[in-house]
GROMACS .gro file of C-alpha atoms in nm:
model
  410
    1MET     CA    1   3.205  -0.157  -0.422
    2LYS     CA    2   3.435  -0.228  -0.126
    3ARG     CA    3   3.168  -0.112   0.121
    4PHE     CA    4   2.910  -0.324  -0.054
    5LEU     CA    5   3.127  -0.637  -0.034
    6ILE     CA    6   3.189  -0.580   0.337
    7PHE     CA    7   2.815  -0.532   0.396
    8TYR     CA    8   2.729  -0.839   0.186
    9PHE     CA    9   2.976  -1.067   0.368
   10ILE     CA   10   2.856  -0.946   0.709
   11VAL     CA   11   2.490  -1.009   0.624
   12THR     CA   12   2.574  -1.339   0.454
   13GLY     CA   13   2.766  -1.448   0.763
   14ILE     CA   14   2.468  -1.371   0.986
   15LEU     CA   15   2.230  -1.560   0.755
   16LEU     CA   16   2.464  -1.860   0.740
   17LEU     CA   17   2.480  -1.870   1.120
   18ILE     CA   18   2.100  -1.873   1.129
   19ASP     CA   19   2.093  -2.147   0.865
   20TYR     CA   20   2.349  -2.360   1.047
   21TYR     CA   21   2.184  -2.318   1.388
   22VAL     CA   22   1.839  -2.409   1.257
   23PHE     CA   23   1.980  -2.705   1.064
   24GLN     CA   24   2.125  -2.852   1.383
   25GLY     CA   25   1.775  -2.843   1.532
   26ILE     CA   26   1.630  -3.008   1.222
   27LYS     CA   27   1.894  -3.283   1.246
   28SER     CA   28   1.790  -3.350   1.606
   29ALA     CA   29   1.422  -3.361   1.512
   30THR     CA   30   1.488  -3.607   1.229
   31ARG     CA   31   1.752  -3.825   1.393
   32ASP     CA   32   1.530  -4.136   1.353
   33TRP     CA   33   1.487  -4.085   0.979
   34SER     CA   34   1.663  -4.314   0.734
   35LEU     CA   35   2.009  -4.217   0.612
   36ASN     CA   36   1.878  -4.158   0.260
   37ALA     CA   37   1.592  -3.934   0.382
   38LYS     CA   38   1.830  -3.728   0.596
   39ARG     CA   39   2.070  -3.688   0.303
   40ASN     CA   40   1.790  -3.566   0.075
   41LEU     CA   41   1.673  -3.322   0.343
   42SER     CA   42   2.027  -3.184   0.374
   43ILE     CA   43   2.054  -3.136  -0.004
   44ILE     CA   44   1.719  -2.954  -0.020
   45TYR     CA   45   1.793  -2.737   0.284
   46TRP     CA   46   2.135  -2.618   0.172
   47SER     CA   47   2.029  -2.580  -0.192
   48VAL     CA   48   1.756  -2.338  -0.082
   49THR     CA   49   2.011  -2.155   0.132
   50VAL     CA   50   2.257  -2.114  -0.156
   51ILE     CA   51   1.982  -1.994  -0.392
   52SER     CA   52   1.865  -1.742  -0.132
   53LEU     CA   53   2.214  -1.600  -0.078
   54LEU     CA   54   2.283  -1.581  -0.453
   55ALA     CA   55   1.952  -1.400  -0.506
   56PHE     CA   56   2.047  -1.160  -0.228
   57LEU     CA   57   2.378  -1.095  -0.405
   58ALA     CA   58   2.207  -1.047  -0.743
   59VAL     CA   59   1.986  -0.770  -0.604
   60PHE     CA   60   2.296  -0.553  -0.560
   61PHE     CA   61   2.437  -0.610  -0.908
   62PHE     CA   62   2.107  -0.603  -1.098
   63PRO     CA   63   1.863  -0.333  -0.977
   64PHE     CA   64   1.561  -0.507  -0.828
   65GLU     CA   65   1.318  -0.276  -1.008
   66LYS     CA   66   1.441  -0.417  -1.342
   67TRP     CA   67   1.381  -0.782  -1.257
   68PRO     CA   68   1.098  -0.967  -1.436
   69ARG     CA   69   0.775  -0.902  -1.249
   70PRO     CA   70   0.681  -1.263  -1.147
   71LEU     CA   71   1.039  -1.346  -1.046
   72ARG     CA   72   1.059  -1.033  -0.835
   73SER     CA   73   0.730  -1.109  -0.660
   74TYR     CA   74   0.771  -1.478  -0.588
   75LEU     CA   75   1.147  -1.509  -0.533
   76PHE     CA   76   1.172  -1.225  -0.283
   77SER     CA   77   0.853  -1.338  -0.107
   78SER     CA   78   0.984  -1.694  -0.079
   79ILE     CA   79   1.319  -1.585   0.067
   80MET     CA   80   1.147  -1.353   0.311
   81LEU     CA   81   0.912  -1.633   0.420
   82ILE     CA   82   1.191  -1.890   0.459
   83TYR     CA   83   1.403  -1.672   0.689
   84SER     CA   84   1.100  -1.554   0.885
   85THR     CA   85   1.021  -1.920   0.949
   86LYS     CA   86   1.375  -1.988   1.067
   87LEU     CA   87   1.367  -1.691   1.303
   88ILE     CA   88   1.046  -1.828   1.455
   89MET     CA   89   1.219  -2.161   1.521
   90ILE     CA   90   1.523  -2.011   1.696
   91PRO     CA   91   1.367  -1.929   2.039
   92LEU     CA   92   1.272  -2.294   2.107
   93LEU     CA   93   1.609  -2.420   1.986
   94PHE     CA   94   1.781  -2.162   2.203
   95ALA     CA   95   1.575  -2.269   2.506
   96ASP     CA   96   1.687  -2.626   2.437
   97ASP     CA   97   2.051  -2.516   2.429
   98VAL     CA   98   2.016  -2.323   2.755
   99THR     CA   99   1.886  -2.645   2.914
  100ARG     CA  100   2.177  -2.841   2.770
  101ILE     CA  101   2.429  -2.591   2.908
  102ALA     CA  102   2.262  -2.604   3.251
  103ARG     CA  103   2.278  -2.985   3.253
  104TRP     CA  104   2.644  -2.976   3.154
  105VAL     CA  105   2.732  -2.721   3.425
  106MET     CA  106   2.551  -2.932   3.683
  107SER     CA  107   2.747  -3.235   3.568
  108LEU     CA  108   3.075  -3.056   3.645
  109PHE     CA  109   2.981  -3.042   4.013
  110GLY     CA  110   2.821  -3.383   4.037
  111GLU     CA  111   2.942  -3.737   4.010
  112LYS     CA  112   3.134  -3.835   3.700
  113ASN     CA  113   2.896  -3.973   3.444
  114GLN     CA  114   2.971  -4.094   3.094
  115GLU     CA  115   2.651  -3.933   2.967
  116TYR     CA  116   2.773  -3.589   3.074
  117GLY     CA  117   3.136  -3.622   2.971
  118GLY     CA  118   3.111  -3.287   2.790
  119PHE     CA  119   2.863  -3.038   2.651
  120ALA     CA  120   2.876  -3.199   2.306
  121SER     CA  121   2.773  -3.534   2.455
  122ILE     CA  122   2.445  -3.389   2.582
  123SER     CA  123   2.212  -3.431   2.284
  124ARG     CA  124   1.941  -3.185   2.187
  125SER     CA  125   1.588  -3.261   2.299
  126LYS     CA  126   1.409  -3.429   2.010
  127PHE     CA  127   1.077  -3.303   2.144
  128LEU     CA  128   1.184  -2.938   2.152
  129SER     CA  129   1.346  -2.967   1.809
  130GLN     CA  130   1.026  -3.112   1.665
  131ALA     CA  131   0.823  -2.843   1.841
  132ALA     CA  132   1.047  -2.580   1.679
  133MET     CA  133   0.987  -2.737   1.337
  134LEU     CA  134   0.613  -2.731   1.404
  135MET     CA  135   0.627  -2.366   1.512
  136GLY     CA  136   0.807  -2.280   1.192
  137GLY     CA  137   0.596  -2.508   0.975
  138VAL     CA  138   0.261  -2.350   1.062
  139PRO     CA  139   0.350  -1.994   0.953
  140LEU     CA  140   0.536  -2.139   0.654
  141ALA     CA  141   0.219  -2.315   0.538
  142LEU     CA  142   0.005  -2.009   0.607
  143GLY     CA  143   0.257  -1.789   0.426
  144ILE     CA  144   0.256  -2.011   0.118
  145HIS     CA  145  -0.125  -2.009   0.124
  146GLY     CA  146  -0.118  -1.630   0.148
  147MET     CA  147   0.121  -1.600  -0.146
  148LEU     CA  148  -0.071  -1.834  -0.374
  149ARG     CA  149  -0.433  -1.774  -0.272
  150ASN     CA  150  -0.480  -1.457  -0.065
  151ALA     CA  151  -0.285  -1.203  -0.270
  152TYR     CA  152  -0.587  -1.144  -0.494
  153ASN     CA  153  -0.858  -1.242  -0.246
  154TYR     CA  154  -1.031  -0.904  -0.257
  155LYS     CA  155  -1.271  -0.818   0.022
  156ILE     CA  156  -1.521  -0.533   0.055
  157HIS     CA  157  -1.536  -0.354   0.390
  158ARG     CA  158  -1.862  -0.160   0.426
  159VAL     CA  159  -1.851   0.140   0.658
  160LYS     CA  160  -2.116   0.403   0.727
  161VAL     CA  161  -2.002   0.751   0.829
  162THR     CA  162  -2.259   0.993   0.974
  163LEU     CA  163  -2.198   1.367   0.940
  164PRO     CA  164  -2.461   1.579   1.124
  165HIS     CA  165  -2.414   1.872   0.886
  166LEU     CA  166  -2.426   1.666   0.565
  167PRO     CA  167  -2.672   1.827   0.321
  168ASP     CA  168  -2.969   1.612   0.221
  169ALA     CA  169  -2.852   1.629  -0.138
  170PHE     CA  170  -2.546   1.417  -0.045
  171ASN     CA  171  -2.721   1.183   0.197
  172GLY     CA  172  -2.642   0.822   0.106
  173LEU     CA  173  -2.337   0.914  -0.102
  174LYS     CA  174  -2.152   0.592  -0.184
  175ILE     CA  175  -1.774   0.609  -0.208
  176VAL     CA  176  -1.550   0.317  -0.301
  177GLN     CA  177  -1.195   0.368  -0.181
  178ILE     CA  178  -0.901   0.172  -0.315
  179SER     CA  179  -0.538   0.229  -0.228
  180ASP     CA  180  -0.187   0.092  -0.281
  181ILE     CA  181  -0.233  -0.084  -0.613
  182HIS     CA  182   0.143  -0.149  -0.646
  183SER     CA  183   0.106  -0.269  -1.005
  184GLY     CA  184   0.473  -0.366  -1.015
  185SER     CA  185   0.394  -0.663  -0.791
  186PHE     CA  186   0.115  -0.812  -1.001
  187ALA     CA  187   0.207  -1.141  -1.171
  188ALA     CA  188  -0.127  -1.180  -1.355
  189ARG     CA  189  -0.407  -0.969  -1.503
  190SER     CA  190  -0.719  -1.184  -1.468
  191PRO     CA  191  -0.750  -1.174  -1.084
  192VAL     CA  192  -0.697  -0.797  -1.094
  193GLU     CA  193  -0.978  -0.766  -1.347
  194LYS     CA  194  -1.207  -0.950  -1.106
  195GLY     CA  195  -1.121  -0.691  -0.841
  196ILE     CA  196  -1.229  -0.416  -1.081
  197GLU     CA  197  -1.556  -0.601  -1.139
  198LEU     CA  198  -1.622  -0.593  -0.763
  199ILE     CA  199  -1.571  -0.217  -0.761
  200ASN     CA  200  -1.807  -0.154  -1.051
  201ALA     CA  201  -2.069  -0.388  -0.907
  202GLU     CA  202  -2.102  -0.143  -0.616
  203ASN     CA  203  -2.227   0.124  -0.861
  204PRO     CA  204  -2.047   0.396  -0.661
  205ASP     CA  205  -2.105   0.769  -0.679
  206LEU     CA  206  -1.733   0.829  -0.634
  207VAL     CA  207  -1.414   0.623  -0.637
  208PHE     CA  208  -1.114   0.745  -0.438
  209PHE     CA  209  -0.763   0.613  -0.502
  210THR     CA  210  -0.521   0.712  -0.227
  211GLY     CA  211  -0.177   0.653  -0.373
  212ASP     CA  212   0.100   0.406  -0.455
  213ILE     CA  213  -0.005   0.298  -0.800
  214VAL     CA  214   0.344   0.150  -0.862
  215ASN     CA  215   0.647   0.019  -0.671
  216TYR     CA  216   0.935   0.199  -0.839
  217HIS     CA  217   0.848   0.380  -1.162
  218ALA     CA  218   0.554   0.475  -1.381
  219ASP     CA  219   0.627   0.217  -1.653
  220GLU     CA  220   0.505  -0.061  -1.420
  221MET     CA  221   0.150   0.064  -1.467
  222LEU     CA  222   0.148   0.072  -1.847
  223GLU     CA  223   0.026  -0.285  -1.897
  224PHE     CA  224  -0.254  -0.233  -1.644
  225THR     CA  225  -0.396   0.100  -1.759
  226ASP     CA  226  -0.651  -0.080  -1.979
  227VAL     CA  227  -0.762  -0.271  -1.667
  228PHE     CA  228  -0.800   0.017  -1.424
  229ASN     CA  229  -0.949   0.256  -1.679
  230LYS     CA  230  -1.260   0.038  -1.663
  231ILE     CA  231  -1.343   0.162  -1.313
  232GLN     CA  232  -1.673   0.349  -1.330
  233ALA     CA  233  -1.821   0.603  -1.087
  234LYS     CA  234  -2.120   0.832  -1.141
  235GLU     CA  235  -1.928   1.143  -1.042
  236GLY     CA  236  -1.576   1.036  -1.126
  237VAL     CA  237  -1.259   0.872  -0.999
  238TYR     CA  238  -1.028   1.092  -0.790
  239SER     CA  239  -0.667   1.008  -0.707
  240VAL     CA  240  -0.349   1.126  -0.535
  241PHE     CA  241   0.015   1.019  -0.527
  242GLY     CA  242   0.170   0.799  -0.258
  243ASN     CA  243   0.533   0.773  -0.150
  244HIS     CA  244   0.611   0.509  -0.417
  245ASP     CA  245   0.483   0.725  -0.702
  246TYR     CA  246   0.776   0.970  -0.707
  247ALA     CA  247   1.051   0.728  -0.824
  248ASP     CA  248   1.230   0.782  -0.491
  249TYR     CA  249   1.331   0.415  -0.460
  250ILE     CA  250   1.530   0.382  -0.782
  251ARG     CA  251   1.910   0.375  -0.772
  252TYR     CA  252   2.058   0.670  -0.961
  253SER     CA  253   2.422   0.715  -1.061
  254SER     CA  254   2.420   1.092  -1.009
  255LYS     CA  255   2.208   1.380  -0.884
  256ASP     CA  256   2.150   1.499  -1.241
  257GLU     CA  257   2.024   1.156  -1.340
  258MET     CA  258   1.799   1.153  -1.035
  259ASP     CA  259   1.652   1.497  -1.109
  260ILE     CA  260   1.585   1.411  -1.473
  261GLY     CA  261   1.451   1.065  -1.388
  262LYS     CA  262   1.213   1.188  -1.120
  263LEU     CA  263   1.082   1.470  -1.339
  264SER     CA  264   1.023   1.230  -1.629
  265ASN     CA  265   0.852   0.982  -1.397
  266ARG     CA  266   0.623   1.253  -1.259
  267GLU     CA  267   0.511   1.352  -1.609
  268LYS     CA  268   0.444   0.987  -1.697
  269MET     CA  269   0.249   0.937  -1.375
  270ILE     CA  270   0.031   1.241  -1.441
  271ASN     CA  271  -0.042   1.120  -1.794
  272ILE     CA  272  -0.126   0.768  -1.673
  273HIS     CA  273  -0.386   0.897  -1.428
  274ARG     CA  274  -0.538   1.130  -1.684
  275ASN     CA  275  -0.538   0.871  -1.964
  276MET     CA  276  -0.736   0.639  -1.738
  277GLY     CA  277  -0.990   0.916  -1.688
  278TRP     CA  278  -0.894   0.971  -1.325
  279ASN     CA  279  -0.899   1.316  -1.167
  280LEU     CA  280  -0.550   1.344  -1.020
  281LEU     CA  281  -0.537   1.602  -0.741
  282LEU     CA  282  -0.193   1.756  -0.687
  283ASN     CA  283  -0.235   1.976  -0.379
  284GLU     CA  284  -0.568   2.097  -0.515
  285ASN     CA  285  -0.940   2.036  -0.479
  286LYS     CA  286  -1.253   1.976  -0.682
  287ILE     CA  287  -1.599   2.104  -0.585
  288LEU     CA  288  -1.905   1.887  -0.650
  289SER     CA  289  -2.244   2.056  -0.655
  290ARG     CA  290  -2.591   1.914  -0.606
  291GLY     CA  291  -2.837   2.199  -0.621
  292ASP     CA  292  -2.725   2.458  -0.366
  293SER     CA  293  -2.515   2.203  -0.174
  294THR     CA  294  -2.143   2.159  -0.228
  295LEU     CA  295  -1.884   1.896  -0.140
  296ALA     CA  296  -1.509   1.947  -0.170
  297ILE     CA  297  -1.273   1.664  -0.265
  298ILE     CA  298  -0.926   1.770  -0.151
  299GLY     CA  299  -0.613   1.595  -0.270
  300SER     CA  300  -0.280   1.626  -0.090
  301GLU     CA  301   0.042   1.494  -0.235
  302ASN     CA  302   0.231   1.258  -0.007
  303TRP     CA  303   0.268   1.399   0.345
  304SER     CA  304   0.422   1.194   0.624
  305ALA     CA  305   0.513   1.248   0.987
  306ASN     CA  306   0.771   0.970   0.945
  307PHE     CA  307   1.114   1.097   0.843
  308ARG     CA  308   1.167   0.788   0.623
  309PHE     CA  309   0.911   0.914   0.373
  310LYS     CA  310   0.948   1.238   0.181
  311THR     CA  311   0.680   1.503   0.212
  312TYR     CA  312   0.549   1.670  -0.102
  313GLY     CA  313   0.207   1.772   0.028
  314ASP     CA  314   0.083   2.124   0.093
  315LEU     CA  315  -0.255   2.100   0.260
  316GLU     CA  316  -0.306   2.474   0.288
  317LYS     CA  317  -0.261   2.506  -0.087
  318ALA     CA  318  -0.482   2.203  -0.148
  319CYS     CA  319  -0.768   2.357   0.054
  320ASN     CA  320  -0.748   2.696  -0.116
  321GLY     CA  321  -1.084   2.787  -0.268
  322CYS     CA  322  -1.300   2.530  -0.092
  323GLU     CA  323  -1.362   2.722   0.230
  324THR     CA  324  -1.739   2.755   0.173
  325ALA     CA  325  -1.803   2.391   0.081
  326ASP     CA  326  -2.058   2.220   0.306
  327VAL     CA  327  -1.851   1.902   0.338
  328LYS     CA  328  -1.477   1.851   0.292
  329LEU     CA  329  -1.321   1.514   0.212
  330LEU     CA  330  -0.943   1.472   0.203
  331LEU     CA  331  -0.737   1.217   0.010
  332SER     CA  332  -0.394   1.179   0.171
  333HIS     CA  333  -0.187   0.864   0.131
  334ASP     CA  334  -0.013   0.841   0.468
  335PRO     CA  335  -0.240   0.818   0.777
  336THR     CA  336   0.021   0.987   0.998
  337HIS     CA  337  -0.083   1.308   0.821
  338TRP     CA  338  -0.416   1.298   1.009
  339ASP     CA  339  -0.283   1.324   1.364
  340ALA     CA  340   0.015   1.541   1.278
  341GLU     CA  341  -0.159   1.811   1.074
  342VAL     CA  342  -0.521   1.750   0.975
  343THR     CA  343  -0.672   1.729   1.325
  344GLN     CA  344  -0.440   2.002   1.456
  345LYS     CA  345  -0.474   2.270   1.189
  346PHE     CA  346  -0.766   2.176   0.964
  347PRO     CA  347  -1.076   2.104   1.175
  348GLN     CA  348  -1.290   2.189   0.871
  349ILE     CA  349  -1.193   1.858   0.705
  350ASP     CA  350  -1.465   1.605   0.781
  351VAL     CA  351  -1.324   1.275   0.655
  352THR     CA  352  -0.969   1.180   0.554
  353PHE     CA  353  -0.905   0.878   0.330
  354SER     CA  354  -0.561   0.712   0.356
  355GLY     CA  355  -0.379   0.387   0.282
  356HIS     CA  356  -0.004   0.318   0.301
  357THR     CA  357   0.005   0.067   0.590
  358HIS     CA  358  -0.136  -0.236   0.401
  359GLY     CA  359  -0.239  -0.358   0.745
  360ALA     CA  360   0.115  -0.504   0.729
  361GLN     CA  361  -0.031  -0.763   0.486
  362LEU     CA  362  -0.045  -0.987   0.790
  363GLY     CA  363  -0.287  -1.013   1.077
  364VAL     CA  364  -0.582  -1.175   1.245
  365GLU     CA  365  -0.923  -1.013   1.226
  366ILE     CA  366  -1.245  -1.148   1.378
  367PRO     CA  367  -1.511  -0.873   1.361
  368GLY     CA  368  -1.625  -0.772   1.708
  369PHE     CA  369  -1.363  -0.983   1.887
  370LEU     CA  370  -1.008  -0.943   1.758
  371LYS     CA  371  -0.815  -0.709   1.532
  372TRP     CA  372  -0.438  -0.754   1.542
  373SER     CA  373  -0.153  -0.683   1.303
  374PRO     CA  374   0.216  -0.592   1.336
  375ALA     CA  375   0.115  -0.265   1.170
  376GLN     CA  376  -0.032  -0.145   1.499
  377TYR     CA  377   0.318  -0.122   1.648
  378LEU     CA  378   0.423   0.118   1.372
  379TYR     CA  379   0.106   0.317   1.310
  380LYS     CA  380  -0.151   0.448   1.554
  381GLN     CA  381  -0.413   0.429   1.278
  382TRP     CA  382  -0.345   0.133   1.051
  383ALA     CA  383  -0.673  -0.014   0.918
  384GLY     CA  384  -1.040   0.080   0.932
  385LEU     CA  385  -1.230   0.380   1.066
  386TYR     CA  386  -1.100   0.620   1.333
  387GLU     CA  387  -1.266   0.921   1.496
  388ASN     CA  388  -1.136   1.235   1.664
  389VAL     CA  389  -1.327   1.511   1.845
  390HIS     CA  390  -1.163   1.848   1.786
  391GLN     CA  391  -1.089   2.011   2.121
  392GLU     CA  392  -1.187   2.365   2.027
  393THR     CA  393  -1.481   2.312   1.790
  394GLY     CA  394  -1.616   1.986   1.935
  395LYS     CA  395  -1.656   1.865   1.578
  396ASN     CA  396  -1.605   1.500   1.487
  397GLN     CA  397  -1.339   1.422   1.229
  398PHE     CA  398  -1.296   1.080   1.072
  399LEU     CA  399  -1.009   0.887   0.916
  400TYR     CA  400  -1.047   0.571   0.711
  401VAL     CA  401  -0.732   0.367   0.642
  402ASN     CA  402  -0.766   0.131   0.346
  403ARG     CA  403  -0.591  -0.207   0.372
  404GLY     CA  404  -0.472  -0.189   0.011
  405PHE     CA  405  -0.573  -0.332  -0.326
  406GLY     CA  406  -0.224  -0.465  -0.401
  407PHE     CA  407   0.086  -0.579  -0.218
  408ILE     CA  408   0.458  -0.515  -0.204
  409GLY     CA  409   0.757  -0.717  -0.080
  410PHE     CA  410   0.564  -1.023   0.037
   0.00000   0.00000   0.00000
């Protein structure tokens, strides 16, 4: 508890400094407002700050995974958006202060002037303060729009993959991939149901789900099983676990509690997938046959090249028994698996399907012109189709990274 209080007061102190610094800029930008308007602005600003800091404190005393779903989604998102906005404003305000300091220093070596009697007498630039508010206001507005309108704005990305050795029997195979449902973040059912309708309207041969069905624990999915069990595919729905599906992000009081909790969660997760009619692949594969032609669907448990995420996958075990299949498709949640192991040791795998990155849930994408997201600074492959030519065999291998059906955090 002592360590927690020290950590809390340090973080709170940093946040209060940010709040105070930004507020000084807002005061400069609104110096011509009426006294009553400025007082109301101050009340609103500091009320939001107090609520944010109290919510931050509550997260430590009341495990976040136990909070009511809508409150968890919208409160945390709002706090995250507010402080992101303030951080965007700081560079312009800082540039203004650097200018003020320079003017004050120059005044020390120049003629005495009442205007430059001291640093405090040199007022902030109203223009730069207003520009900072504008810089913060634009992403704030876009963020609010994203929270309220774009969270369930499902979009279909159509991609054609050509495999020279694909048997005619599987030519034109249509696969719908979804990933990162994160059911613990959903605040409503009806928009999710519309997403399922989009999937079924594609009349797919196969549906692949590539992990992270929940945020913290299996129980989050219980009220949505009767939504996702409506997904239809001619030859079945196949799924794997992602890093959030192992109950690794729950606070446990002891190792025994953790071991029991994680084992119980795993059993619940397996039952949820199976009760929805999904074929959950736990380091195993399934062979589909069309005449004399065969296609292997390989499912790896979570495997990551990033030390922050635990690895449960065993690709060698998952591939066992599918050596003679004409085509091999891999479901593996984390795209770092592709570069680190798939392309290095398993050239026989034709296409890997991953998720995990969410495309950072933030970005700008204009087909053919621009594709940018903060995710690209963390992941080499973060959204869309990627191709690799194996050095020894000369064979093309593909990776498709799904942007995610759901959302987490923001």
